[in-house]
GROMACS .gro file of C-alpha atoms in nm:
model
  181
    1UNK     CA    1   4.372   2.555  -3.482
    2UNK     CA    2   4.580   2.223  -3.521
    3UNK     CA    3   4.518   1.950  -3.741
    4UNK     CA    4   4.580   1.724  -3.376
    5UNK     CA    5   4.300   1.925  -3.148
    6UNK     CA    6   4.069   1.939  -3.402
    7UNK     CA    7   4.089   1.541  -3.428
    8UNK     CA    8   4.070   1.543  -3.043
    9UNK     CA    9   3.788   1.761  -3.073
   10UNK     CA   10   3.559   1.536  -3.290
   11UNK     CA   11   3.718   1.190  -3.165
   12UNK     CA   12   3.525   1.305  -2.859
   13UNK     CA   13   3.227   1.434  -3.035
   14UNK     CA   14   3.208   1.094  -3.237
   15UNK     CA   15   3.246   0.917  -2.810
   16UNK     CA   16   3.022   1.095  -2.696
   17UNK     CA   17   2.781   1.042  -2.970
   18UNK     CA   18   2.835   0.656  -2.944
   19UNK     CA   19   2.815   0.704  -2.547
   20UNK     CA   20   2.482   0.882  -2.480
   21UNK     CA   21   2.247   0.636  -2.698
   22UNK     CA   22   2.455   0.321  -2.529
   23UNK     CA   23   2.403   0.473  -2.188
   24UNK     CA   24   2.029   0.540  -2.321
   25UNK     CA   25   1.982   0.265  -2.380
   26UNK     CA   26   2.082   0.037  -2.092
   27UNK     CA   27   1.948   0.318  -1.874
   28UNK     CA   28   1.572   0.208  -2.014
   29UNK     CA   29   1.650  -0.199  -2.058
   30UNK     CA   30   1.715  -0.155  -1.672
   31UNK     CA   31   1.382   0.058  -1.554
   32UNK     CA   32   1.176  -0.100  -1.819
   33UNK     CA   33   1.299  -0.464  -1.574
   34UNK     CA   34   1.254  -0.274  -1.212
   35UNK     CA   35   0.942  -0.095  -1.404
   36UNK     CA   36   0.682  -0.443  -1.470
   37UNK     CA   37   0.744  -0.531  -1.128
   38UNK     CA   38   0.508  -0.191  -1.069
   39UNK     CA   39   0.297  -0.273  -1.400
   40UNK     CA   40  -0.039  -0.378  -1.145
   41UNK     CA   41  -0.004  -0.016  -0.938
   42UNK     CA   42   0.008   0.231  -1.278
   43UNK     CA   43  -0.368   0.252  -1.235
   44UNK     CA   44  -0.347   0.345  -0.863
   45UNK     CA   45  -0.052   0.595  -0.943
   46UNK     CA   46  -0.241   0.726  -1.238
   47UNK     CA   47  -0.593   0.737  -1.014
   48UNK     CA   48  -0.356   0.940  -0.724
   49UNK     CA   49  -0.192   1.207  -0.952
   50UNK     CA   50  -0.583   1.296  -1.092
   51UNK     CA   51  -0.705   1.321  -0.807
   52UNK     CA   52  -0.428   1.553  -0.670
   53UNK     CA   53  -0.446   1.702  -0.981
   54UNK     CA   54  -0.818   1.766  -0.913
   55UNK     CA   55  -0.816   1.870  -0.536
   56UNK     CA   56  -0.497   2.117  -0.678
   57UNK     CA   57  -0.703   2.301  -0.980
   58UNK     CA   58  -1.072   2.258  -0.664
   59UNK     CA   59  -1.245   2.061  -0.965
   60UNK     CA   60  -1.266   1.783  -0.674
   61UNK     CA   61  -1.329   1.939  -0.309
   62UNK     CA   62  -1.353   1.822  -0.003
   63UNK     CA   63  -1.748   1.802  -0.035
   64UNK     CA   64  -1.671   1.529  -0.331
   65UNK     CA   65  -1.478   1.340  -0.109
   66UNK     CA   66  -1.740   1.207   0.100
   67UNK     CA   67  -1.927   1.005  -0.118
   68UNK     CA   68  -1.599   0.866  -0.279
   69UNK     CA   69  -1.452   0.721   0.038
   70UNK     CA   70  -1.838   0.614   0.113
   71UNK     CA   71  -1.870   0.449  -0.232
   72UNK     CA   72  -1.544   0.239  -0.207
   73UNK     CA   73  -1.652   0.127   0.202
   74UNK     CA   74  -1.990   0.057   0.132
   75UNK     CA   75  -2.042  -0.103  -0.239
   76UNK     CA   76  -1.678  -0.138  -0.376
   77UNK     CA   77  -1.508  -0.348  -0.060
   78UNK     CA   78  -1.789  -0.513  -0.014
   79UNK     CA   79  -1.878  -0.631  -0.384
   80UNK     CA   80  -1.503  -0.742  -0.392
   81UNK     CA   81  -1.493  -0.954  -0.068
   82UNK     CA   82  -1.862  -1.091  -0.154
   83UNK     CA   83  -1.674  -1.184  -0.557
   84UNK     CA   84  -1.373  -1.349  -0.345
   85UNK     CA   85  -1.538  -1.588  -0.123
   86UNK     CA   86  -1.850  -1.659  -0.408
   87UNK     CA   87  -1.685  -1.657  -0.739
   88UNK     CA   88  -1.315  -1.774  -0.703
   89UNK     CA   89  -1.199  -2.040  -0.647
   90UNK     CA   90  -1.195  -2.212  -0.311
   91UNK     CA   91  -0.876  -2.091  -0.187
   92UNK     CA   92  -0.837  -2.197   0.114
   93UNK     CA   93  -1.001  -2.496   0.330
   94UNK     CA   94  -1.177  -2.497   0.681
   95UNK     CA   95  -0.846  -2.607   0.912
   96UNK     CA   96  -0.659  -2.297   0.697
   97UNK     CA   97  -0.920  -2.030   0.757
   98UNK     CA   98  -0.918  -2.116   1.177
   99UNK     CA   99  -0.524  -2.098   1.118
  100UNK     CA  100  -0.578  -1.748   0.987
  101UNK     CA  101  -0.765  -1.652   1.264
  102UNK     CA  102  -0.584  -1.758   1.490
  103UNK     CA  103  -0.264  -1.602   1.321
  104UNK     CA  104  -0.462  -1.287   1.304
  105UNK     CA  105  -0.553  -1.297   1.675
  106UNK     CA  106  -0.191  -1.341   1.747
  107UNK     CA  107  -0.046  -1.087   1.606
  108UNK     CA  108  -0.325  -0.846   1.739
  109UNK     CA  109  -0.213  -0.984   2.067
  110UNK     CA  110   0.162  -0.861   2.010
  111UNK     CA  111   0.078  -0.533   1.850
  112UNK     CA  112  -0.138  -0.433   2.159
  113UNK     CA  113   0.173  -0.616   2.393
  114UNK     CA  114   0.360  -0.370   2.167
  115UNK     CA  115   0.153  -0.065   2.216
  116UNK     CA  116   0.170  -0.097   2.567
  117UNK     CA  117   0.516  -0.140   2.596
  118UNK     CA  118   0.561   0.207   2.366
  119UNK     CA  119   0.344   0.419   2.554
  120UNK     CA  120   0.583   0.313   2.865
  121UNK     CA  121   0.920   0.357   2.777
  122UNK     CA  122   0.805   0.663   2.620
  123UNK     CA  123   0.645   0.822   2.930
  124UNK     CA  124   0.332   0.867   2.768
  125UNK     CA  125   0.079   1.077   2.982
  126UNK     CA  126  -0.203   0.872   3.112
  127UNK     CA  127  -0.433   1.055   2.977
  128UNK     CA  128  -0.308   1.009   2.573
  129UNK     CA  129  -0.199   0.676   2.635
  130UNK     CA  130  -0.492   0.504   2.477
  131UNK     CA  131  -0.489   0.698   2.193
  132UNK     CA  132  -0.124   0.675   2.180
  133UNK     CA  133  -0.215   0.306   2.181
  134UNK     CA  134  -0.474   0.286   1.900
  135UNK     CA  135  -0.298   0.405   1.664
  136UNK     CA  136   0.028   0.193   1.677
  137UNK     CA  137  -0.238  -0.124   1.644
  138UNK     CA  138  -0.452   0.011   1.445
  139UNK     CA  139  -0.442   0.100   1.078
  140UNK     CA  140  -0.657   0.164   0.773
  141UNK     CA  141  -0.665  -0.158   0.617
  142UNK     CA  142  -0.999  -0.156   0.484
  143UNK     CA  143  -1.046   0.132   0.278
  144UNK     CA  144  -0.746   0.091   0.114
  145UNK     CA  145  -0.626  -0.266   0.191
  146UNK     CA  146  -0.875  -0.452  -0.001
  147UNK     CA  147  -0.799  -0.332  -0.357
  148UNK     CA  148  -0.393  -0.293  -0.283
  149UNK     CA  149  -0.436  -0.671  -0.200
  150UNK     CA  150  -0.635  -0.765  -0.507
  151UNK     CA  151  -0.398  -0.624  -0.694
  152UNK     CA  152  -0.095  -0.734  -0.579
  153UNK     CA  153  -0.184  -1.043  -0.486
  154UNK     CA  154  -0.537  -1.146  -0.694
  155UNK     CA  155  -0.898  -1.201  -0.630
  156UNK     CA  156  -0.793  -1.516  -0.420
  157UNK     CA  157  -0.542  -1.309  -0.123
  158UNK     CA  158  -0.916  -1.099  -0.090
  159UNK     CA  159  -1.092  -1.362   0.091
  160UNK     CA  160  -0.798  -1.333   0.279
  161UNK     CA  161  -0.816  -0.996   0.368
  162UNK     CA  162  -1.178  -1.004   0.457
  163UNK     CA  163  -1.079  -1.254   0.720
  164UNK     CA  164  -0.807  -1.022   0.827
  165UNK     CA  165  -1.074  -0.774   0.825
  166UNK     CA  166  -1.278  -0.972   1.084
  167UNK     CA  167  -1.036  -0.982   1.354
  168UNK     CA  168  -0.982  -0.621   1.284
  169UNK     CA  169  -1.322  -0.506   1.370
  170UNK     CA  170  -1.330  -0.748   1.647
  171UNK     CA  171  -1.003  -0.581   1.791
  172UNK     CA  172  -1.136  -0.255   1.726
  173UNK     CA  173  -1.508  -0.256   1.877
  174UNK     CA  174  -1.331  -0.402   2.137
  175UNK     CA  175  -0.984  -0.306   2.289
  176UNK     CA  176  -0.980   0.006   2.072
  177UNK     CA  177  -1.324   0.190   2.224
  178UNK     CA  178  -1.218   0.088   2.531
  179UNK     CA  179  -0.869   0.278   2.446
  180UNK     CA  180  -1.044   0.634   2.302
  181UNK     CA  181  -1.355   0.628   2.578
   0.00000   0.00000   0.00000
């Protein structure tokens, strides 16, 4: 092999030996900047992965889900809401609470209007329109909504979510029940 070819191969090898750690450092540095935004979600991601692995390995069964859901809905979420209302410095004044209730009511009326229009435009059969409207207007805000908002926005926001959920239940037990019954 000629000296020029050997030098070219060695130079190329040296170039990549320098380039690869540099690219790695740039990638890691960039990822770390974006990763800090998701730092609060690490426990949730870990919990979801543990649940997935537990389900796949049959450590957690379908029967195990009911008591866990009941604990979150009946103990954890209400305690979180009470803690935010009683222990955290008051986040909203009375007028702001009323304004939040008003905005939430307007939002639900808007969602109902969108659901009415969408079911007509899509040509949904009359006997299925209620279910479609229900699904479009109401989401699962309480079960995972409270913990996610608490993680992202802090304890003060949990009180706002509780007010939102209060209006949610008002609409779900009036308009929602009418749609599915």
